[in-house]
GROMACS .gro file of C-alpha atoms in nm:
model
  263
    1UNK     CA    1   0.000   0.000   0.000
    2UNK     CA    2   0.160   0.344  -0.119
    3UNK     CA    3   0.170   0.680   0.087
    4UNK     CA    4  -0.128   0.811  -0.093
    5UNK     CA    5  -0.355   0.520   0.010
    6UNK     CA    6  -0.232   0.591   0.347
    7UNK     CA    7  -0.351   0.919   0.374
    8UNK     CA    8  -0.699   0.820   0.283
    9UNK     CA    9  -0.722   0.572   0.577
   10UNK     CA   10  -0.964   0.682   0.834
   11UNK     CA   11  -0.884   0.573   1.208
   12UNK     CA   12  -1.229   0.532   1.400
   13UNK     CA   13  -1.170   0.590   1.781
   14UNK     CA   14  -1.432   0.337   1.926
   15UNK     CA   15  -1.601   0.453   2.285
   16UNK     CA   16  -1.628   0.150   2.504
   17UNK     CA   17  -1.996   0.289   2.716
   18UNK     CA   18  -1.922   0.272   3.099
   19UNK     CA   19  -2.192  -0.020   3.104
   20UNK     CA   20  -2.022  -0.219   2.884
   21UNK     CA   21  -1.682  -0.137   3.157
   22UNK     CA   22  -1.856  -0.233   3.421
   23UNK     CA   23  -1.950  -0.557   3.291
   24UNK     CA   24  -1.612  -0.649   3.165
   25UNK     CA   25  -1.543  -0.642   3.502
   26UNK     CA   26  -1.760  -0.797   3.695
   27UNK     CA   27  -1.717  -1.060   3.427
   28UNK     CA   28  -1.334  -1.115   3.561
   29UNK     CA   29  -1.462  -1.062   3.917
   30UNK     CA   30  -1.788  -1.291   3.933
   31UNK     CA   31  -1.747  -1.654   4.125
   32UNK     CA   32  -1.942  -2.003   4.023
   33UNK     CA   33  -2.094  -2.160   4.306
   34UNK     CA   34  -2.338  -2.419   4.384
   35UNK     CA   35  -2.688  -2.294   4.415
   36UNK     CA   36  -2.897  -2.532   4.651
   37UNK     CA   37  -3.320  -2.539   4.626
   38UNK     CA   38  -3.537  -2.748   4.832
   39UNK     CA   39  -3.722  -2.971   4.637
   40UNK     CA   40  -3.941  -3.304   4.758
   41UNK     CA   41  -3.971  -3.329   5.145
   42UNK     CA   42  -3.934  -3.640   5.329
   43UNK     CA   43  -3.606  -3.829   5.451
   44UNK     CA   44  -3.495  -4.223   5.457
   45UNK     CA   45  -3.197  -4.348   5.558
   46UNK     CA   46  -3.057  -4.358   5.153
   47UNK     CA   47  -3.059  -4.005   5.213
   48UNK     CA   48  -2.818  -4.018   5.481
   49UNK     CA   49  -2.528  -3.844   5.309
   50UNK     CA   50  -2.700  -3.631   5.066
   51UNK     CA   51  -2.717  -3.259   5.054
   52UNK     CA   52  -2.983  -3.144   5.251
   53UNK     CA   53  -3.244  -2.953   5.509
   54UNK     CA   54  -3.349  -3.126   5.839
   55UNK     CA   55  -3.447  -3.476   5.879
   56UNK     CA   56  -3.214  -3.729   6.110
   57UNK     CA   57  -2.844  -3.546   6.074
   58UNK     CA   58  -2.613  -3.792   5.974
   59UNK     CA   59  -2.381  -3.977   6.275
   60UNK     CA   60  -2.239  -4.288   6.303
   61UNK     CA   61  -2.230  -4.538   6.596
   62UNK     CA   62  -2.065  -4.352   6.932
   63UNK     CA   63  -2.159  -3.996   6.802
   64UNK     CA   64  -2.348  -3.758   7.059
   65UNK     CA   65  -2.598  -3.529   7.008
   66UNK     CA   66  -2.460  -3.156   7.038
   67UNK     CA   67  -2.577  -2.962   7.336
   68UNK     CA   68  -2.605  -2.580   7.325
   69UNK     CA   69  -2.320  -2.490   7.590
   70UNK     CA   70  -2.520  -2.181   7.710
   71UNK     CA   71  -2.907  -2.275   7.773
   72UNK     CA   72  -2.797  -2.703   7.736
   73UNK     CA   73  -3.059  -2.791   7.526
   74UNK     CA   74  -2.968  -2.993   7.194
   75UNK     CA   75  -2.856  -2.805   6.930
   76UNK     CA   76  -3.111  -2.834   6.612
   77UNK     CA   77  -2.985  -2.967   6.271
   78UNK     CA   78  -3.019  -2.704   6.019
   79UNK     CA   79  -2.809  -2.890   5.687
   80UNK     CA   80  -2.566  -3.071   5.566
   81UNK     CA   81  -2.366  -3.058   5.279
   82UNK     CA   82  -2.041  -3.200   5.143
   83UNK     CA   83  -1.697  -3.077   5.079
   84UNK     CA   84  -1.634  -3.153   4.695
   85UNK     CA   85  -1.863  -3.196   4.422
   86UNK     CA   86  -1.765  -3.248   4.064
   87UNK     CA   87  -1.855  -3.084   3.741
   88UNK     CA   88  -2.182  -3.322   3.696
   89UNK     CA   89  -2.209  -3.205   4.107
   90UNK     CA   90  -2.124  -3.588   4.187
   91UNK     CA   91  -2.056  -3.523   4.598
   92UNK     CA   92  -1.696  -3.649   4.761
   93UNK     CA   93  -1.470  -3.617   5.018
   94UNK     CA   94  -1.621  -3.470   5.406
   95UNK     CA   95  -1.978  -3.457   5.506
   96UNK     CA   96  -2.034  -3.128   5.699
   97UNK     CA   97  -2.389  -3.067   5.933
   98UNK     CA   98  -2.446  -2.776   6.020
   99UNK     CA   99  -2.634  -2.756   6.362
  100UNK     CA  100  -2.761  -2.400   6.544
  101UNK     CA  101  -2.957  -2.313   6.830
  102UNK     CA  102  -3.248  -2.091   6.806
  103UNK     CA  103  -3.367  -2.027   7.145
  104UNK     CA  104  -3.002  -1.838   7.242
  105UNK     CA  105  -2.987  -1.716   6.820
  106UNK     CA  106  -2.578  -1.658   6.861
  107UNK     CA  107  -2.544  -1.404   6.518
  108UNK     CA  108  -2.159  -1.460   6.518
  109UNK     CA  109  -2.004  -1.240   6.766
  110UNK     CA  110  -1.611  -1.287   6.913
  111UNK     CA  111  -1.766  -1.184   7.268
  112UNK     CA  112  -2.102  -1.443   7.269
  113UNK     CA  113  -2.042  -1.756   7.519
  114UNK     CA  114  -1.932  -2.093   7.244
  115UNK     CA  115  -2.064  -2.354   7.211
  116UNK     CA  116  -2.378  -2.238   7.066
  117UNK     CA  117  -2.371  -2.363   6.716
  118UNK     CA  118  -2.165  -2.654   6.567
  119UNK     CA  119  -2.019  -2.748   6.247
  120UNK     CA  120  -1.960  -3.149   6.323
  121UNK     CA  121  -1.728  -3.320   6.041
  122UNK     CA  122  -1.751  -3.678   5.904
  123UNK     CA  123  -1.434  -3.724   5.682
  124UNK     CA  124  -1.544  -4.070   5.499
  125UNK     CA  125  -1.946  -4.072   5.526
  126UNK     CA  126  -2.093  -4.363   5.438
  127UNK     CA  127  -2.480  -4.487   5.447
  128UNK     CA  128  -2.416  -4.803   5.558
  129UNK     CA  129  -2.256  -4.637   5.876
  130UNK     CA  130  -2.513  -4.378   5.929
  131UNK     CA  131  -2.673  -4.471   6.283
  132UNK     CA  132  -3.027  -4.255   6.307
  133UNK     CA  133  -3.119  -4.097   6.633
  134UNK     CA  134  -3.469  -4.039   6.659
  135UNK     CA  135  -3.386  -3.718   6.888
  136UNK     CA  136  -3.121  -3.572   6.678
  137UNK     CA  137  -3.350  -3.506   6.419
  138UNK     CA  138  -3.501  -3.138   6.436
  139UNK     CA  139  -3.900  -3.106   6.443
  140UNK     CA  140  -3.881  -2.818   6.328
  141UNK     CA  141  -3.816  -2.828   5.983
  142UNK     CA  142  -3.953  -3.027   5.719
  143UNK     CA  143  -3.713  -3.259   5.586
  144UNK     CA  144  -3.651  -3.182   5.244
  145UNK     CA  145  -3.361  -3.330   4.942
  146UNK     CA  146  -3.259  -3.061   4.729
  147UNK     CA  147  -3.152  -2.982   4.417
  148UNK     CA  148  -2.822  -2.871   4.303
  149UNK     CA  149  -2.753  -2.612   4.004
  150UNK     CA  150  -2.395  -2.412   3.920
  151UNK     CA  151  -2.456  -2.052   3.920
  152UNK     CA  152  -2.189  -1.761   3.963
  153UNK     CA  153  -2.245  -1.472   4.236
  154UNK     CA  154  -2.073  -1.136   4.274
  155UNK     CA  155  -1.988  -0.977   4.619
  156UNK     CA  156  -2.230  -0.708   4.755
  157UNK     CA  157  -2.207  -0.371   4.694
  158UNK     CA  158  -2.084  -0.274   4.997
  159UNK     CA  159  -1.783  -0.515   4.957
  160UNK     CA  160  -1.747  -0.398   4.617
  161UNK     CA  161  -1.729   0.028   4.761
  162UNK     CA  162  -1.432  -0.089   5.066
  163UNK     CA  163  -1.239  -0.331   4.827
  164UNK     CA  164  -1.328  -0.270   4.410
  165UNK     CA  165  -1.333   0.092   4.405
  166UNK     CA  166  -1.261   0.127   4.040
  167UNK     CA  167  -1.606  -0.077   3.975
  168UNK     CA  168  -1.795   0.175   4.230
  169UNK     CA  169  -1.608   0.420   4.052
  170UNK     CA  170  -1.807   0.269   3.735
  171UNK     CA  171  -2.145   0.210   3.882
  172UNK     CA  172  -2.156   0.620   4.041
  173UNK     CA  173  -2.092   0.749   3.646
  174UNK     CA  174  -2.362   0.533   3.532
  175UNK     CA  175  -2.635   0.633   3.800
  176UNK     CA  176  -2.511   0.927   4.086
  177UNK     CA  177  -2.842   0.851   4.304
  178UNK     CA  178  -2.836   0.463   4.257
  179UNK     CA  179  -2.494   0.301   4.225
  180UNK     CA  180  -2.634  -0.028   4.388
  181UNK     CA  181  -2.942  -0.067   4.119
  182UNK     CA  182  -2.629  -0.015   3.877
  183UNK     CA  183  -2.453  -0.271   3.967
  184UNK     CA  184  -2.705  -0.536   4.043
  185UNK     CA  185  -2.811  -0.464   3.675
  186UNK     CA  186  -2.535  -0.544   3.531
  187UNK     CA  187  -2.477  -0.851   3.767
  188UNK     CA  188  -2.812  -0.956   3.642
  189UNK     CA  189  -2.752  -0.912   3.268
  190UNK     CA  190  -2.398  -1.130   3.307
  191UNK     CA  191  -2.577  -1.429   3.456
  192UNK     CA  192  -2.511  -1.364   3.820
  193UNK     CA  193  -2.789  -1.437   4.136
  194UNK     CA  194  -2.807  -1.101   4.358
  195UNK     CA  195  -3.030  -1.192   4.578
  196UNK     CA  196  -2.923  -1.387   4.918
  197UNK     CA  197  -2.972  -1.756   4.850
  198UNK     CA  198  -2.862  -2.163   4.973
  199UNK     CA  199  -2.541  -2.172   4.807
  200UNK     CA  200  -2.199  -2.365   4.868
  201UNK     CA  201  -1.889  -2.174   4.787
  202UNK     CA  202  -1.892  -1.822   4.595
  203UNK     CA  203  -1.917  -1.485   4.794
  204UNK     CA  204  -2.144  -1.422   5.067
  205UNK     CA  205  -2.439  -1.204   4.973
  206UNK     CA  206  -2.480  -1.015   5.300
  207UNK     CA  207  -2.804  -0.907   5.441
  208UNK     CA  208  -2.702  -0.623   5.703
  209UNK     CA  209  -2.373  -0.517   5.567
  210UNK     CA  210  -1.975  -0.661   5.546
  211UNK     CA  211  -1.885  -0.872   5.848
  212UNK     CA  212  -1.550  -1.021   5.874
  213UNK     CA  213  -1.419  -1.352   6.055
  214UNK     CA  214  -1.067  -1.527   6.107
  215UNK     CA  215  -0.994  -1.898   6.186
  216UNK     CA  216  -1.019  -1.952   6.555
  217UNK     CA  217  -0.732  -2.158   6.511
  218UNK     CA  218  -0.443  -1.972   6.302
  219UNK     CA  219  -0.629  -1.631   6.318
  220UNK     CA  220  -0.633  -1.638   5.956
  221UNK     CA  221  -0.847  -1.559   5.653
  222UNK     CA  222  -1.174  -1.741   5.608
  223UNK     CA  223  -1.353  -1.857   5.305
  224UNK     CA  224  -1.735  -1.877   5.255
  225UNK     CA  225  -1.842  -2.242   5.330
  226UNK     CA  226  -2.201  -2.225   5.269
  227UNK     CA  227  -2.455  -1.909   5.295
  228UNK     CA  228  -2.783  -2.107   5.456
  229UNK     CA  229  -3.079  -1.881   5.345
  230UNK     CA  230  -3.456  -1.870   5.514
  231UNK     CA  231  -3.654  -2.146   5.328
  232UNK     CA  232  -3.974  -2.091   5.304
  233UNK     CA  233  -4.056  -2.531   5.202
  234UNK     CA  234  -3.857  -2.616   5.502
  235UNK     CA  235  -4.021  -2.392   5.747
  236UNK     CA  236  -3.674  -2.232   5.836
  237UNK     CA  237  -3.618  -1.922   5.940
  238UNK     CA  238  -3.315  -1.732   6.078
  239UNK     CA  239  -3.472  -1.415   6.232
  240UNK     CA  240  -3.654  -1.213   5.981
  241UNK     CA  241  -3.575  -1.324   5.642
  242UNK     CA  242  -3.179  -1.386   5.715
  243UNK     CA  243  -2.915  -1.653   5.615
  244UNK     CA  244  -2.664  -1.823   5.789
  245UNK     CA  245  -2.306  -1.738   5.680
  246UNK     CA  246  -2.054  -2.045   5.776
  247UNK     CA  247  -1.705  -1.985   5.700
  248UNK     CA  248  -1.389  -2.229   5.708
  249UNK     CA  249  -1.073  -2.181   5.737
  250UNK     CA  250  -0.887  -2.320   5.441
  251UNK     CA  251  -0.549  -2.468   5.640
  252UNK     CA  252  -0.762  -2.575   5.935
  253UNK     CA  253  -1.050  -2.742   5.808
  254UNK     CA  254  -1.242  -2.769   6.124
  255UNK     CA  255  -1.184  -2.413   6.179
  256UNK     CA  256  -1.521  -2.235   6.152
  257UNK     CA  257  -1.675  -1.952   6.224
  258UNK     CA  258  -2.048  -1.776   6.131
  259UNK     CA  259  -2.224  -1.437   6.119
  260UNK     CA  260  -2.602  -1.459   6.123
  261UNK     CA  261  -2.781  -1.141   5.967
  262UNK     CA  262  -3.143  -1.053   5.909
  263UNK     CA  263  -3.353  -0.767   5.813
   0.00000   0.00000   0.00000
């Protein structure tokens, strides 16, 4: 191509919109994570080691019922779920139930008395082993399988303003008076859930604001186990419309700790 060609080459400066920015990033920034929904109530002992609400909680032979250490009643089975699950969600490795007392209603706190709530591990869960107590299983819930789905979640905005400030940065130019409609938009038009929900892994969609925990043990970072949502098919509720945030530490396994928020 000669010099005079050249010349008559027009370069087009393209405008990339600051919607189309802000969903390049939350693209990079979104997490996949397994969305859990109750679906046909009931339990038998095949369901043992499944993931899912109420029912008998899985033990084996010498286990013992957990016992609130403040008020000493037992605490109630809320769910269980496992540690791995594969890309067809095929469940391995540890069987985790989550148990919780809601006549003292610990939210989470460094300063509340322990013993309260209980994450008990089973490392190689197996039906045949399962042992059912007719006390340890909570009458207040429905017992109810569920079904498992792989969705991706984004942190809440208020997570996003103290550590993505670039992407508030983004959602203030598109609307001044609503950032947060902004960005849940544009989480909603790249695939993501917004609203608090069952899932296992991802980000923790928080109710009453950021809440931070460390491992009890190293006094390390945590990850987000599981969020535990209010179900309305399994009759559970944590305090007005909340969830249950469990979080593990991810060099000390049996290092958890939880935040309970509601509105």
């Amino acid at each position: 191509m000669n010099s005079k060609n050249l010349k008559n080459i027009k370069i087009v400066k393209v405008e990339i919109s600051a919607e189309d920015k802000l969903k390049k990033a939350l693209n990079s920034l979104k997490k996949e994570c397994i969305r859990v929904m109750p679906s046909k109530s009931g339990f038998d002992a095949s369901q043992a080691i499944d993931t899912r609400f109420g029912g008998s909680a899985y033990a084996e032979e010498g286990d013992s019922i957990p016992t609130c250490k403040c008020c000493g009643k037992p605490l109630t089975f809320v769910f269980q779920y496992r540690e791995k699950y594969d890309k067809e969600l095929k469940p391995s490795g540890s069987l985790n139930s989550v148990y919780y007392c809601f006549d003292c209603t610990p939210i989470g706190r460094t300063e509340e008395e322990k013993g309260q709530w209980e994450v008990v591990v089973h490392k190689k869960p197996e039906v045949s082993k399962f042992v059912e107590h007719k006390e340890n299983a909570s009458s207040i819930f429905t017992p109810t399988s569920c079904t498992l789905s792989r969705v991706f979640v984004l942190p809440d905005y208020e997570t996003v303003e103290s550590k993505y400030s670039e992407i508030a940065e983004l959602c203030e130019e598109i609307d001044s008076e609503d950032p947060m409609s902004a960005y849940e938009d544009a989480g909603n038009e790249i695939g993501c859930i917004m609203e608090p929900s069952t899932t296992i892994g991802g980000y923790p969609i928080w109710i009453q604001g950021e809440s931070e925990h460390i491992c009890p043990e190293c006094s390390g970072e945590v990850e987000l186990a599981v969020q535990i949502d209010s179900e309305d098919a399994v009759n559970l509720m944590f305090g007005d419309a909340g969830s249950l945030y469990v979080f593990r530490c991810p060099k000390h396994k049996e290092g958890f700790a939880i935040e309970m928020q509601c509105f």
